[in-house]
Structures are given as C-alpha cells and as structure tokens.
Coordinates of C-alpha atoms and ligand atoms in Angstrom, one line a residue:
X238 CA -14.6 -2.4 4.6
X239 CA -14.7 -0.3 1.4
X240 CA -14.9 2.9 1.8
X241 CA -16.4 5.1 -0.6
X242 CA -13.9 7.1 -2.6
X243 CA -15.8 10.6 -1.8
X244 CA -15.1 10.1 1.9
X245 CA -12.9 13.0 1.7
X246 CA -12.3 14.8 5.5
X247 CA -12.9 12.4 8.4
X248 CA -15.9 12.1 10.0
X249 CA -16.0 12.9 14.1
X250 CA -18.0 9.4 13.8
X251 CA -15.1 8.0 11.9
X252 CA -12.3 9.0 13.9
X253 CA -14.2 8.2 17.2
X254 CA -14.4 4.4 14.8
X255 CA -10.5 4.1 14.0
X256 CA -10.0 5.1 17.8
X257 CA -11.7 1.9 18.7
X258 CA -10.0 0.3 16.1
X259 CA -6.6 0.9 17.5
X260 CA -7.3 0.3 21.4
X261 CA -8.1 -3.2 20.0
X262 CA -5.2 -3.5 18.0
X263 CA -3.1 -1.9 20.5
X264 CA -4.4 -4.8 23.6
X265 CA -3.6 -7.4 20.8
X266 CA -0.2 -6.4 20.3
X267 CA 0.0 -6.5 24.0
X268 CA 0.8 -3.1 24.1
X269 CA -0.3 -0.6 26.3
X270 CA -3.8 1.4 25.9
X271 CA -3.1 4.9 25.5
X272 CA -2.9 6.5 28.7
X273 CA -4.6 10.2 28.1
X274 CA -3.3 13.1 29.4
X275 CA -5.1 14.9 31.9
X276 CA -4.1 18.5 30.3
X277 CA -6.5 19.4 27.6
X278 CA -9.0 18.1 25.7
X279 CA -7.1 15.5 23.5
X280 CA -6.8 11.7 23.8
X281 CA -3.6 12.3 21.9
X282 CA 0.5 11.9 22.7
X283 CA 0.8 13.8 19.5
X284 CA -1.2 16.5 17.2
X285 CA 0.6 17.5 14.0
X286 CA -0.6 19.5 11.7
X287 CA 0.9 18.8 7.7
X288 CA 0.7 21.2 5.4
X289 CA 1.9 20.3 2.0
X290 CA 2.5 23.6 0.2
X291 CA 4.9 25.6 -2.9
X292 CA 7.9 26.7 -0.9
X293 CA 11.4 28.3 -2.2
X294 CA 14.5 27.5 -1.0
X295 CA 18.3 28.0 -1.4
X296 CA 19.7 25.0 -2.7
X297 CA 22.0 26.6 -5.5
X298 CA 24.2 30.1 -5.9
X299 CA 21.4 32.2 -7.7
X300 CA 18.0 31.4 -7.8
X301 CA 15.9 29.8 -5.5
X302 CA 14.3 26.7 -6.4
X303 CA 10.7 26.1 -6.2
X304 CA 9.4 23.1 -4.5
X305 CA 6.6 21.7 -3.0
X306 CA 7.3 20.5 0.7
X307 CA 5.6 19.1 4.1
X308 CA 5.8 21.8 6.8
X309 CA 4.8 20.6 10.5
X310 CA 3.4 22.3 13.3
X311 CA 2.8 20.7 16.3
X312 CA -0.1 21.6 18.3
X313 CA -0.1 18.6 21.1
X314 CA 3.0 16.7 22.6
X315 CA 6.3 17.0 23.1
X316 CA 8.5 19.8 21.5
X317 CA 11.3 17.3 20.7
X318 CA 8.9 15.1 18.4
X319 CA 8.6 17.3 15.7
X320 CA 12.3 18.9 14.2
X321 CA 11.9 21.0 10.7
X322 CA 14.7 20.2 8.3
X323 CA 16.0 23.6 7.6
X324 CA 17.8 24.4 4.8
X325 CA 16.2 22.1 2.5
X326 CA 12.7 21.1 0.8
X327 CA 12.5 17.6 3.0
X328 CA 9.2 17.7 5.0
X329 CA 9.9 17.7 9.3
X330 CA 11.5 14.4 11.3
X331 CA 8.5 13.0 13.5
X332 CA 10.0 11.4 16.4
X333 CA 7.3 9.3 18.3
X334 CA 7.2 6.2 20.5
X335 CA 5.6 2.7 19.7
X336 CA 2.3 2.3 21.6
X337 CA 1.8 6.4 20.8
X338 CA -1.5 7.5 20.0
X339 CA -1.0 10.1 17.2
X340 CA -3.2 12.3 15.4
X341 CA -1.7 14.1 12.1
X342 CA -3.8 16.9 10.1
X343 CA -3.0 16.7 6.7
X344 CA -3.9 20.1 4.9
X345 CA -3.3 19.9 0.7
X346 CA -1.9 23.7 0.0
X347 CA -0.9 22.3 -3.3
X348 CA -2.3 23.3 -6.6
X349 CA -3.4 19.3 -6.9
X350 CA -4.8 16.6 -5.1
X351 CA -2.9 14.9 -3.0
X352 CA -2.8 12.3 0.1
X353 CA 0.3 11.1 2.6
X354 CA 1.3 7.7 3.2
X355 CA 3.2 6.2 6.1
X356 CA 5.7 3.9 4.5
X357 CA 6.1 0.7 6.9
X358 CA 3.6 1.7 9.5
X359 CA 0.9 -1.2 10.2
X360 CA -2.2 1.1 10.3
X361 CA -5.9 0.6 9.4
X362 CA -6.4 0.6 5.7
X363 CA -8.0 4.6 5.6
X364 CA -5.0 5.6 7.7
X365 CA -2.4 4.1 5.0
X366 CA -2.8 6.8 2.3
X367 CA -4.3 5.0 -0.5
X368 CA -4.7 7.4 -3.9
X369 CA -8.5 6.5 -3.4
X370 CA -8.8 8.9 -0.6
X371 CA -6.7 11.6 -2.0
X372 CA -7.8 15.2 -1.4
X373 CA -8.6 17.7 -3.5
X374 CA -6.7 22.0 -2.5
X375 CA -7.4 23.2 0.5
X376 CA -9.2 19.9 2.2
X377 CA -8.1 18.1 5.1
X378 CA -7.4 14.8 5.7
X379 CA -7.0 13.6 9.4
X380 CA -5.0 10.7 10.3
X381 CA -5.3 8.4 13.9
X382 CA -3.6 5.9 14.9
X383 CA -1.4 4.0 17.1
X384 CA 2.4 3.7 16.8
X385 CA 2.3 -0.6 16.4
X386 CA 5.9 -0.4 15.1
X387 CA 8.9 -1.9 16.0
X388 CA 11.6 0.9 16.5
X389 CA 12.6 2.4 13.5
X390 CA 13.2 4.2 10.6
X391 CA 10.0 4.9 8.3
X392 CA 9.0 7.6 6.5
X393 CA 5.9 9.4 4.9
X394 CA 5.5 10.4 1.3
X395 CA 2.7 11.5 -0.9
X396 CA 0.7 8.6 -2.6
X397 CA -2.0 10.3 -5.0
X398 CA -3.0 8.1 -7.9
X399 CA -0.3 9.1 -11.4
X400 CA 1.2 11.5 -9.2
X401 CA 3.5 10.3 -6.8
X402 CA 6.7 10.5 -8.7
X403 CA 6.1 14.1 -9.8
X404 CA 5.1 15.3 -5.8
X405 CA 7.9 13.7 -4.3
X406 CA 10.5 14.6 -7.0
X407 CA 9.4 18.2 -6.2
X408 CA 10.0 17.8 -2.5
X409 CA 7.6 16.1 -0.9
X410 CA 9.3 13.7 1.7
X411 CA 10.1 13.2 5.6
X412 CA 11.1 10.7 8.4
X413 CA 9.1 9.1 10.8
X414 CA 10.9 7.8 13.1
X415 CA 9.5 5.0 15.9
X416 CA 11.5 4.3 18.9
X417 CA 10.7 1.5 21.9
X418 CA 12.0 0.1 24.8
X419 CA 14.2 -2.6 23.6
X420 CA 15.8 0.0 21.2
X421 CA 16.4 2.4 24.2
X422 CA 18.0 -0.5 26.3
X423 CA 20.9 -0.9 23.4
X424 CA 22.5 2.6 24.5
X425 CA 22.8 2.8 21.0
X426 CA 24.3 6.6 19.8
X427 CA 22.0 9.3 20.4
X428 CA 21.1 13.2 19.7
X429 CA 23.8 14.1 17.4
X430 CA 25.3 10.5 16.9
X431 CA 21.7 9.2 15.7
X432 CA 22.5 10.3 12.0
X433 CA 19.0 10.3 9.4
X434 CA 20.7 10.3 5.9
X435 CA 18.1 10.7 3.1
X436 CA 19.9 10.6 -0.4
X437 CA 18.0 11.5 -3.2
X438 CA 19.1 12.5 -6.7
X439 CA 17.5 15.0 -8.7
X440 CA 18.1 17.6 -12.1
X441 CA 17.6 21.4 -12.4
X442 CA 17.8 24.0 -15.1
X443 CA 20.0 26.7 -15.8
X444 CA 17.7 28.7 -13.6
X445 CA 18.1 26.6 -10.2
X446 CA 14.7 24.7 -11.2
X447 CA 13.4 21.1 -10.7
X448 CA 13.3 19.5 -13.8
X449 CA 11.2 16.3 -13.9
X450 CA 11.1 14.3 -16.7
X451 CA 12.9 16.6 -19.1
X452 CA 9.8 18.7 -17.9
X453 CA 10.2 22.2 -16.0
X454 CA 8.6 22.2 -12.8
X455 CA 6.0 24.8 -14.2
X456 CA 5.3 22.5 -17.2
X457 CA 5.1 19.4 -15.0
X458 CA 2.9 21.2 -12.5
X459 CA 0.5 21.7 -15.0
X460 CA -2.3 19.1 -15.6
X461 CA -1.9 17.2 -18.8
X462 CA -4.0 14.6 -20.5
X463 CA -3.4 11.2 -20.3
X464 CA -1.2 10.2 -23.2
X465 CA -2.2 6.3 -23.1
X466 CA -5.4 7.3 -23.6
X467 CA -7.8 3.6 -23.4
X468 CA -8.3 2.4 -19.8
X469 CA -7.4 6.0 -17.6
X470 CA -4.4 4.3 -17.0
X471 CA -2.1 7.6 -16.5
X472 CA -5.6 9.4 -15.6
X473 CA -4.3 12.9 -14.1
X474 CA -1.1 12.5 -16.2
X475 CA 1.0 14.8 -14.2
X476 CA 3.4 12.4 -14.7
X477 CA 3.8 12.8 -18.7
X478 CA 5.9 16.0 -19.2
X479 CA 8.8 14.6 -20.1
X480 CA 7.3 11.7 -22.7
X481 CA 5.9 8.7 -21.6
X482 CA 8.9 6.5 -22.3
X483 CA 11.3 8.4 -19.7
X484 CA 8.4 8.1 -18.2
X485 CA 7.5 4.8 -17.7
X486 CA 11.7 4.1 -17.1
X487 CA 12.0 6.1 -14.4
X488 CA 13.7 10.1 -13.3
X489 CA 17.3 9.6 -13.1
X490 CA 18.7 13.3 -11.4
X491 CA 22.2 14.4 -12.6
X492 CA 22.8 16.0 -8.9
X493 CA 23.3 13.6 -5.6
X494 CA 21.9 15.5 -2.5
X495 CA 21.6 14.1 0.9
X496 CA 19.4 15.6 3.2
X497 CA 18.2 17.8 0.6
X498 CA 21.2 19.6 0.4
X499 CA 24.0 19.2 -2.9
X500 CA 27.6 18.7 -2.5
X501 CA 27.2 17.4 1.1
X502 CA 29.7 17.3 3.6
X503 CA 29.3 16.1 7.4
X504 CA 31.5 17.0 10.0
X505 CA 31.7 13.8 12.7
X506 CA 33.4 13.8 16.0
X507 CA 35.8 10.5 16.2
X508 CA 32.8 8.2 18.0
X509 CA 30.1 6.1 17.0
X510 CA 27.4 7.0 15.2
X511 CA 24.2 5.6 13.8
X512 CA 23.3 6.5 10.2
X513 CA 19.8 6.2 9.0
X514 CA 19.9 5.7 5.5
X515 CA 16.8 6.5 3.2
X516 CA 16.3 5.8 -0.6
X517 CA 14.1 8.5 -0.8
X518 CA 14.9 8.8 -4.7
X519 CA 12.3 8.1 -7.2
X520 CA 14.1 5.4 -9.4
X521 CA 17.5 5.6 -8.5
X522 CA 19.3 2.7 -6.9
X523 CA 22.7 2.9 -4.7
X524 CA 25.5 0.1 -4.4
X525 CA 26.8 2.5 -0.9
X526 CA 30.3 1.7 0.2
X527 CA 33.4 3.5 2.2
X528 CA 35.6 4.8 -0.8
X529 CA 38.6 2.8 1.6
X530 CA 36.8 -0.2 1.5
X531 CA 36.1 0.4 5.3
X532 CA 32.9 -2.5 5.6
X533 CA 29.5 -1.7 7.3
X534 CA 28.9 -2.6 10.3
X535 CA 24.7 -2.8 9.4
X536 CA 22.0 -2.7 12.5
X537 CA 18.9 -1.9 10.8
X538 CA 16.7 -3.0 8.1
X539 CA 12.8 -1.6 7.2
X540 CA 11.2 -2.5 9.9
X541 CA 14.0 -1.8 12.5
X542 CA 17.0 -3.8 14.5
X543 CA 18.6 -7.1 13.2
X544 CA 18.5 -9.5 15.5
X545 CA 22.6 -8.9 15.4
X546 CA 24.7 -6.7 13.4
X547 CA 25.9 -8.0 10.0
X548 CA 29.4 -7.0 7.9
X549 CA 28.8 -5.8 4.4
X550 CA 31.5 -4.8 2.3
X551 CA 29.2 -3.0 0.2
X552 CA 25.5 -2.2 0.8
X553 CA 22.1 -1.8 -2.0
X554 CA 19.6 0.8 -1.2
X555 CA 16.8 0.5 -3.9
X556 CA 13.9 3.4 -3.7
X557 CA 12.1 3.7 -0.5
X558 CA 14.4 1.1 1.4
X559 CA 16.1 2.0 4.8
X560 CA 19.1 0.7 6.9
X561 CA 20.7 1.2 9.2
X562 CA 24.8 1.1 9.8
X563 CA 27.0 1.6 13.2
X564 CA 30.2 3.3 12.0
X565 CA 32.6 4.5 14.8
X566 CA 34.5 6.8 12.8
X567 CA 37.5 6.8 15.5
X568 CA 38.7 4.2 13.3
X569 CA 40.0 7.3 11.2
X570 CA 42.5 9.8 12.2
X571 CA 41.5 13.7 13.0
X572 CA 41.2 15.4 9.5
X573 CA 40.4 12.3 7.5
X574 CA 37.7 12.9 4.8
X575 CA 36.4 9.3 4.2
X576 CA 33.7 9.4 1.4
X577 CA 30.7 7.2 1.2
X578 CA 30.6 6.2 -2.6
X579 CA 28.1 4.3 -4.9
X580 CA 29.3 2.0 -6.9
X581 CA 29.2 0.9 -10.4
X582 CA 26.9 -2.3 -11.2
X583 CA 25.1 -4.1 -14.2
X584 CA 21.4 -4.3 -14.3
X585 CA 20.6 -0.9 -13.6
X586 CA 18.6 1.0 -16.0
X587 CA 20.7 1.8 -18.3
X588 CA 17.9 1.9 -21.2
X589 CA 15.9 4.4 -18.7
X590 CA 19.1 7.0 -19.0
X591 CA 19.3 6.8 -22.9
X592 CA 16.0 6.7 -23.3
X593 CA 15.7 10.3 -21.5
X594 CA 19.0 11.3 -23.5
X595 CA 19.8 13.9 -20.7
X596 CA 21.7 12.0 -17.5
X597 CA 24.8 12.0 -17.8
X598 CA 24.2 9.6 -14.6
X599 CA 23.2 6.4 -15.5
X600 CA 22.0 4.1 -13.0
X601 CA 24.3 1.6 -12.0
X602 CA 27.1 4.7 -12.6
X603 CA 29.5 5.0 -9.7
X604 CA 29.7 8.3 -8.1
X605 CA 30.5 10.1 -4.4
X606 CA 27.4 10.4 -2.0
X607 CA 28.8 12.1 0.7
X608 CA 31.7 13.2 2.2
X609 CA 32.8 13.0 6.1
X610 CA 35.3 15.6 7.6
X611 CA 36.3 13.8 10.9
X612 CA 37.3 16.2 13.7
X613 CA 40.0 15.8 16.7
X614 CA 39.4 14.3 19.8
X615 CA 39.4 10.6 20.8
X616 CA 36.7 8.1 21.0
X617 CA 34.6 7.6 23.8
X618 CA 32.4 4.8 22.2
X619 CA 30.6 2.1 23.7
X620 CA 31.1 -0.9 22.1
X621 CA 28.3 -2.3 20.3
X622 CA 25.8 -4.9 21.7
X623 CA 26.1 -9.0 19.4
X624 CA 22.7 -9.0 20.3
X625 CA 20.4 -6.2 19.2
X626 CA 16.8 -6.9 19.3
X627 CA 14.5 -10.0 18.8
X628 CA 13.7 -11.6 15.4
X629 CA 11.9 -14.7 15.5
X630 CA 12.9 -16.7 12.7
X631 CA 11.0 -16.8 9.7
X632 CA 8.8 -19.9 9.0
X633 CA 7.5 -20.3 5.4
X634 CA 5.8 -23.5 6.9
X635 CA 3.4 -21.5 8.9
X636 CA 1.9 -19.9 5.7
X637 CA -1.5 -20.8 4.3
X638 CA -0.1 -21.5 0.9
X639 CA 3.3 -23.0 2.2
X640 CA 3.1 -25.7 -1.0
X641 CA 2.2 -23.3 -3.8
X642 CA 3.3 -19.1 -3.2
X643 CA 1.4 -16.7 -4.9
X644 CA 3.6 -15.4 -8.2
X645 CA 3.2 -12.1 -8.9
X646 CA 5.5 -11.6 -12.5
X647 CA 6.5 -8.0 -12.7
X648 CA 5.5 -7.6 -16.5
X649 CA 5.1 -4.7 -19.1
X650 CA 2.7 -5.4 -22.1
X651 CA 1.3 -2.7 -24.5
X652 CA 3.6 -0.5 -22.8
X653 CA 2.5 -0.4 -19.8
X654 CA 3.5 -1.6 -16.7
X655 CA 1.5 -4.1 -14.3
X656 CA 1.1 -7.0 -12.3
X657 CA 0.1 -10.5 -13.9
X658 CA -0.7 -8.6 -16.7
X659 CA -3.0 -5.9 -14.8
X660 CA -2.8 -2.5 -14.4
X661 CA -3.8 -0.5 -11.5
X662 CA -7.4 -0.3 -10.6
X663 CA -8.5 2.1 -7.9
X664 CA -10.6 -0.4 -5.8
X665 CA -10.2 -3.6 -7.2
X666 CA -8.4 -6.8 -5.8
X667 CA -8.3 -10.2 -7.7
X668 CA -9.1 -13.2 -5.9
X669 CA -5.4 -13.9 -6.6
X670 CA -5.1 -10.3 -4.3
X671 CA -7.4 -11.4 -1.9
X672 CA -6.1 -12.6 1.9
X673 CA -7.4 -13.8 4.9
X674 CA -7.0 -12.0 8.1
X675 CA -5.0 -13.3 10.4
X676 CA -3.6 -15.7 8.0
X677 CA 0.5 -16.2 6.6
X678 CA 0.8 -16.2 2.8
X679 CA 4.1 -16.9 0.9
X680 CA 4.2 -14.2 -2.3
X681 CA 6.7 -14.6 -4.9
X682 CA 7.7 -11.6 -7.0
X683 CA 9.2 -12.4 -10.3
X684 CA 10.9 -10.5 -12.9
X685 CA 11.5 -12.5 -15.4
X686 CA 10.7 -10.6 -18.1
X687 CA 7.2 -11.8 -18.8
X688 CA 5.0 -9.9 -21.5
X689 CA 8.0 -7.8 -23.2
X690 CA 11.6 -7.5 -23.6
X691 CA 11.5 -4.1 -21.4
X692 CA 10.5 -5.6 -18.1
X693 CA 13.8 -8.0 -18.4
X694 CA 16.3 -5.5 -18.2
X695 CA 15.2 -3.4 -15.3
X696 CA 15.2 -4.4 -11.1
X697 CA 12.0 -3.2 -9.6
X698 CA 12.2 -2.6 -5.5
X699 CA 9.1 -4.1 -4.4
X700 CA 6.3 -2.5 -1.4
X701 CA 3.8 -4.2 0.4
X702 CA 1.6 -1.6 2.1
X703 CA 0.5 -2.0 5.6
X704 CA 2.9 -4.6 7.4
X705 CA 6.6 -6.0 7.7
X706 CA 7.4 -8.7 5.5
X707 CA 10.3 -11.7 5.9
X708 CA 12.6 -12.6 2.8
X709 CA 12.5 -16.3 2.2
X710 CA 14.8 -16.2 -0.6
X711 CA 15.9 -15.5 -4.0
X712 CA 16.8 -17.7 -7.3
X713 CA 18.4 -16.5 -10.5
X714 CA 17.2 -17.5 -13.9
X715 CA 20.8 -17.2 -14.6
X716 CA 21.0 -16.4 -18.2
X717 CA 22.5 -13.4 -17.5
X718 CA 23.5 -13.2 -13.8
X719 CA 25.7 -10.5 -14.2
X720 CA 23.7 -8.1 -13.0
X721 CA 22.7 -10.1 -9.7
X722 CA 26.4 -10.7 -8.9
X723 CA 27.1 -6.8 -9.0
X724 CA 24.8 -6.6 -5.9
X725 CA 24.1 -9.6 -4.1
X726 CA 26.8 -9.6 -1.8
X727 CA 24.8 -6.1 -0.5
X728 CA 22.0 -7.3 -0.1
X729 CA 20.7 -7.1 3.2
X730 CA 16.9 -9.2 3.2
X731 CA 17.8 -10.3 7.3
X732 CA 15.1 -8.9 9.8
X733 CA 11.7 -7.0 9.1
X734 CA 11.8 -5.1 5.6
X735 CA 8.6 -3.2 3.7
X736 CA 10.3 -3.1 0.2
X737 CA 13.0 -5.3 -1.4
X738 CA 14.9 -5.5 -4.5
X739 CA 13.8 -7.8 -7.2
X740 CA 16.7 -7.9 -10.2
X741 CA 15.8 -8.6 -13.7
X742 CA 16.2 -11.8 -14.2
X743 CA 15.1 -12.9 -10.5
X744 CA 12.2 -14.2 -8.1
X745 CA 12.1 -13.5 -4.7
X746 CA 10.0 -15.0 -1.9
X747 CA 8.6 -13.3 1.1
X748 CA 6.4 -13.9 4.0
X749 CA 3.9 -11.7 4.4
X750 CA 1.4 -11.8 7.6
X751 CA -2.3 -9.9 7.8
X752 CA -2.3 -8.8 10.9
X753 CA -5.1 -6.6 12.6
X754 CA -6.6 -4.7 9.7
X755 CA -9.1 -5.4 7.1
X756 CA -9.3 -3.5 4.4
X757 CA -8.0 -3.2 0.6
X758 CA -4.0 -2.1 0.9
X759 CA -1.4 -1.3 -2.2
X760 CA 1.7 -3.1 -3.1
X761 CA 4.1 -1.8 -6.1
X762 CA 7.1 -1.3 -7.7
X763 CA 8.3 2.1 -5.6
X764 CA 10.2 3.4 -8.4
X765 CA 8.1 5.6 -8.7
X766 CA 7.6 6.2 -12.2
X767 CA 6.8 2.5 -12.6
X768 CA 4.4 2.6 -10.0
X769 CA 2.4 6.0 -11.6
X770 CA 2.4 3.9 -14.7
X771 CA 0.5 0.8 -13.6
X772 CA 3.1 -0.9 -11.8
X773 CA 1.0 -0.7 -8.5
X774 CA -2.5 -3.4 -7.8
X775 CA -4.5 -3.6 -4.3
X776 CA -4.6 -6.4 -1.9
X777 CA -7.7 -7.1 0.2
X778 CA -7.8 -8.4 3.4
X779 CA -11.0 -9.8 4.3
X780 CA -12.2 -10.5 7.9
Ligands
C2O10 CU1 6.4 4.4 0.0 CU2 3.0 3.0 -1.7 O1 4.8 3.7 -0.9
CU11 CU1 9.8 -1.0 -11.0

C-alpha cells in the first residue's frame, strides 16, 4: 500500500478511500460509526484548518522573536475543540472525542516543505505524517480520520525528512487532546483544573532570536547542502547550521519555557488539578520533581490512564513523552510557591553540551521548571478514584516471535546515526522491519553502544509510529549503571506509551501490536536531532 511519494494534496477519490477505511476500523474497534450531522454538507465532527506559517511574538523585553507556528481555524464543530495558545509560538489545543470523525487541512505557509504528524494516534499509514508525503509552500495536505484513541494526551508536530528538529525548535508544536467515556466517568479535574504543561527549552541571541544549532534562525532557515555528502543522508540539510557534530548530539536551549512562555509562573487555587505534561523539547530530557520532595501522584502515561495511580518521588520525561500527575495543591498553605524542579542525573549528554561549547545547561543539569503561586481558599477536592481505567495486562506470550524479539541496536558508525547499522531510507523496510497485520511482535531496543564509542554515552527516547506499545522490561549491561540508577526510580513504563527511554548502556523490551492499518510507518529516536540524522527506519505492515 505504497503510495507514491508525488501524491502530494489528496485526492476526492482518496479521501472518499480513507473514509471507508476508518468506518471499518471504527466497527472493529467496536466503536460507533460516525453519526453525520444533518446541518451542512460535511460527514465531519470536526474541520480544522492548519496553517503553518512565520509569526512574531513577544516572548522577551525588546524584540520580538520570529518563529514559525501552527495557527487553527475551525470551520466545522464545536467552538470548544479548538483553543489558540496566546501569548506564545505553540500551535492551538485540539480537543476532540474518541470515535470522532475529523478532518484537518494542513496548508504549508512556510518557506520549506513541510508535513504534520499526529504523535500516538493509530491512523492509516498516509494520515500519520510520513516525510515521504511532505509538501512543498503553499500546498495542502488534508488529513481524515477517526479518533481510535484511548483518552489522552497526544500531540502533533512537524515530521519533514532532515527537518524536524529545525521546524519544531522554531515553534512548531500543539496538543491533541482525546477524551472518552471512561475518562469522563472518573470526575477527574476539569476546565481550569485540567492543566496541559508543555516544557520545552530553547536559546536566543542578543536580539530576542531563536538560535538553533549555534545557527541564527535566518541562517538556519536557509537551505544548506548536505554536509555528509555520500548516501543524501542529511538531504535538505536544514539541519546543519550549527556543525554537524552539535548536530548529530542534539539542541540543548539555555532558557526553560513552559507553554511557550520563559520564567513561568502558575497561579493554582488550593484543589486538585491534572497536569498534562509534554516533552515537547528536541533533545532535552527532564528528571521532574516537587523542589519539597512532595511525590507524584502519576495517572497518565502516552497512551492515556493507568489502570491505577502510581507514587513517584521523582518522574523522567524524555522528548515527545507525556504523563500525567494528580496533584491537589491544598496540601500547601495559601501563598506557598512550590517549584517543580529537574534534577541532576548521569547519562545525559553531557558530550552533546561541550561539543556545542555554548550551553551553559547541560543535560542531566538540575534547574527550576516552573513555579506555582498557590492562592487562598480551601479545598473542595474529590478524592481520587484506586481504579482509573482498564489495562489488560501485557502478555509477551501472545507475540509472534515470543522466543526470539527483534533487536534493534541503536548504533552510530561513520558518524552517522542508524538502526542495525542503517540509515534512513524514504521507502524502504528490511524484512527485519517487515510485520504482519494483525499479529503481536516483541522488539527490543538496545543501546549498547554498538558501532562506536558515541552511541554508548547517550539515552535515546524511542517512537513507534502508528500504535500504543507495552513495556516488557529493561536490563542493564551494568558496566556503568550509574547513569540508569539516576533515573530508574522515575520511570514510569506502566500502561499504553508511544515513546520510551532507552539509557546507554540498556535494552528495553516492548510489545508492539499491528492493528488495522497496512502500510509502511516510522519509528526513531525523537531526539530530534538524532532522528534528522539517520536515527529514524520504516516498518511495514503487510496485509
Ligand atoms: Cu513525534 Cu516521528 O514523531
Ligand atoms: Cu537518540
């Protein structure tokens, strides 16, 4: 089901295809068919039209910043799904339901190709964002599908092949979030109590500017030849301002800002609240904990609810991962400021930091995220549910390859990153990367430190396109553990999760189903640097 790589704008034929598509989906799931609305012409519970476009906004005293940013406009459905994140470059919340039928315009208003991905949705393989149907300035790309989803928090991101870490450093980000019927019988907090946090780090100039890669955002907006020359590897090279070897370690921002904003502060009544928390950095990982030690009560992984909370003293965020914490903040007194901090651990890139010369941030630095300011009154909080949604548990056994998982070492040879040794190809899957529909497989991702003394020292946070996955577990080489015992207390790999943290060092094991779709998907490292540098290879699922 390979589409070819000029299909460019949908087809009326095509779309009237993926509609068929989902209806079947959508009565295997068991899910209602979309009920039309008799107003209108449109078989859809939501049209939203995405413009990617060069925006300026206030982020800093002084100059505006340029950025490049997702504004929505809705054209069908309700009023509520759509809410614009003012005062910063982060793209609009989409609020929908699962069994929706949604319909999303993307329009490229950038000066380069581009395409949008929907991180953790289950959608047909030419719905998913895959560089190979990138558009070129000015084109449209139109997106169908049904909401399959669990509740929860997901979000959409640009995807376009060498260029994802540039696109979304300048901006180009937003939350998509799914609710359902066994969320909304949890009475969990709502409206202002239902708390999206995306922390992000980034570095600017003395002029208020972006600066990616040691690159100025006009530098790094221009297109540059590809530096590694043999095999197109970094073909489209927006990524290679800064010199490839910052480059291929990963941006590292000097400035923490949550919600797009810097030097956050929140003001919280004294009740419970539920805080969404993105990693919608490019490299950056966070160790998050209460600077009291307060623990976390967590709810949410990926893919939506636990099966029941879990305490965390401490929780890890690598890029692209969501959770989600209950925190009643009643437990503090009127006018207490309590700060949520990252910690210090080992393992982080360190080597990424010195190699760029420039952040005085290191990964694996501690430093404060954001701060509360917790206003009068007294709590009115529901207690929350033991039981919060339903997680079968996971059984390796029921995988095709049970005896022998698929490794997938995370290695870096010739300077470059890949997978098994390979570098990403636009449309090609090895039969190692070739699945069954409707089948269970048991990957293992290792980073051992195959093919070159680089790929040891740095964690890598995993993605599998297209699905929700189940961690199995985790084993440690051991021969130097320290930087795994900095974070594994934090790690949360219960419930459904898209993207999960592989330290140097370590292999990790997860259950991984093809449900539905056919169709060649992407997995990679989502640090995003890694993954415009080859870090990145297609699976195919054939019928
Ligand atoms: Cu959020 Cu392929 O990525
Ligand atoms: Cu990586």
């Amino acid at each position: 089901m390979n589409r070819p790589v000029s299909n460019r704008v949908n087809q009326p034929r095509r779309a009237a295809l993926l509609g068929a598509v989902a209806v079947t989906a959508n009565a295997a799931f068991g899910l209602p068919v979309t009920a039309t609305t008799p107003r209108g012409n449109a078989d859809f519970d939501l049209h939203v039209e995405l413009r990617a476009t060069p925006d300026r906004v206030a982020l800093r005293n002084g100059e505006l910043t340029r950025v490049w940013r997702y504004h929505g406009k809705l054209l069908r459905g309700d009023p509520n799904a759509l809410e614009a994140s003012a005062g910063s470059y982060l793209g609009p919340i989409i609020r929908v339901r699962r069994g929706q039928h949604i319909r999303i315009d993307l329009i490229n208003g950038l000066p380069e190709s581009t395409i949008t991905h929907w991180h953790g949705l289950h959608v047909p393989d030419d719905m998913d964002g895959h560089p190979r149907f990138a558009i070129a300035p000015g084109e449209r790309y139109v997106y169908e599908f049904t909401v399959l989803d669990r509740a929860g928090t997901y979000w959409f991101h640009p995807h376009p092949h060498g260029r994802t870490g540039k696109q979304v450093f300048l901006g180009l980000a937003g939350l998509f979030l799914v609710s359902d019927d066994e969320e909304a019988a949890l009475d969990l907090p709502t409206g202002e109590q239902d708390l999206p946090l995306v922390i992000q780090d980034r570095s600017f100039d003395g002029d208020n500017q972006l600066v990616y890669l040691n690159a100025g955002m006009e530098t790094a907006t221009k297109t540059r030849g590809g530096m590694m020359g043999s095999g197109g590897m970094m073909g489209g090279g927006g990524m290679m301002g800064g010199g490839m070897m910052a480059g291929m370690m990963g941006m590292f921002g000097d400035d923490i800002l949550v919600n797009g904003r810097l030097d956050p502060s929140l003001r919280v009544e004294r009740r419970a609240y539920r805080l969404r928390l993105l990693n919608g950095s490019n490299s950056r990982i966070y160790k998050l904990a209460w600077n009291d030690g307060t623990p976390f009560t967590v709810i949410g992984n990926d893919g939506g609810l636990l099966a029941e909370p879990l305490q965390r003293d401490y929780v890890m965020l690598a890029p692209a991962q969501r959770l989600e914490v209950w925190v009643d903040f009643a437990r503090w007194s009127a006018g207490a400021e309590p700060v949520l901090r990252s910690l210090a651990f080992d393992g982080g890139m360190a080597m990424g930091g010195m190699m760029m010369g420039s952040s005085p941030l290191p990964d694996g630095a501690a430093f404060p995220v954001l701060r509360f300011r917790v206003g009068k009154g007294d709590s009115t909080t529901a207690p929350l549910p033991r039981r919060l949604s339903n997680v079968p548990p996971a059984r390796a056994r029921s995988a095709v390859n049970f005896e022998r998982p698929k490794v997938f070492d995370l290695t870096m040879r010739m300077m470059a990153w890949g997978i098994n040794g390979k570098s990403f190809e636009m449309l090609a899957a090895s039969p190692l990367e070739t699945v069954k529909l409707g089948t269970e497989e048991v990957w293992e991702f290792s980073n051992e430190g195959r093919g070159g003394m680089m790929a040891m020292a740095m964690p890598h946070s995993m993605h599998v396109h297209g699905l929700q996955f189940r961690v199995l577990g985790r084993t440690t080489s051991g021969r130097s553990a320290r930087g795994y015992e900095s974070v594994s207390a934090g790690l949360v790999d219960e419930g459904w999760k898209d993207t999960v943290l592989v330290m140097p060092e370590e292999r990790v094991r997860i259950l991984v189903r093809f449900a539905d779709f056919a169709g060649l998907f992407l997995y990679h490292c989502h640090m995003l640097e890694h993954e415009d540098s080859g870090l990145m290879r297609n699976y195919r699922v054939v019928a």
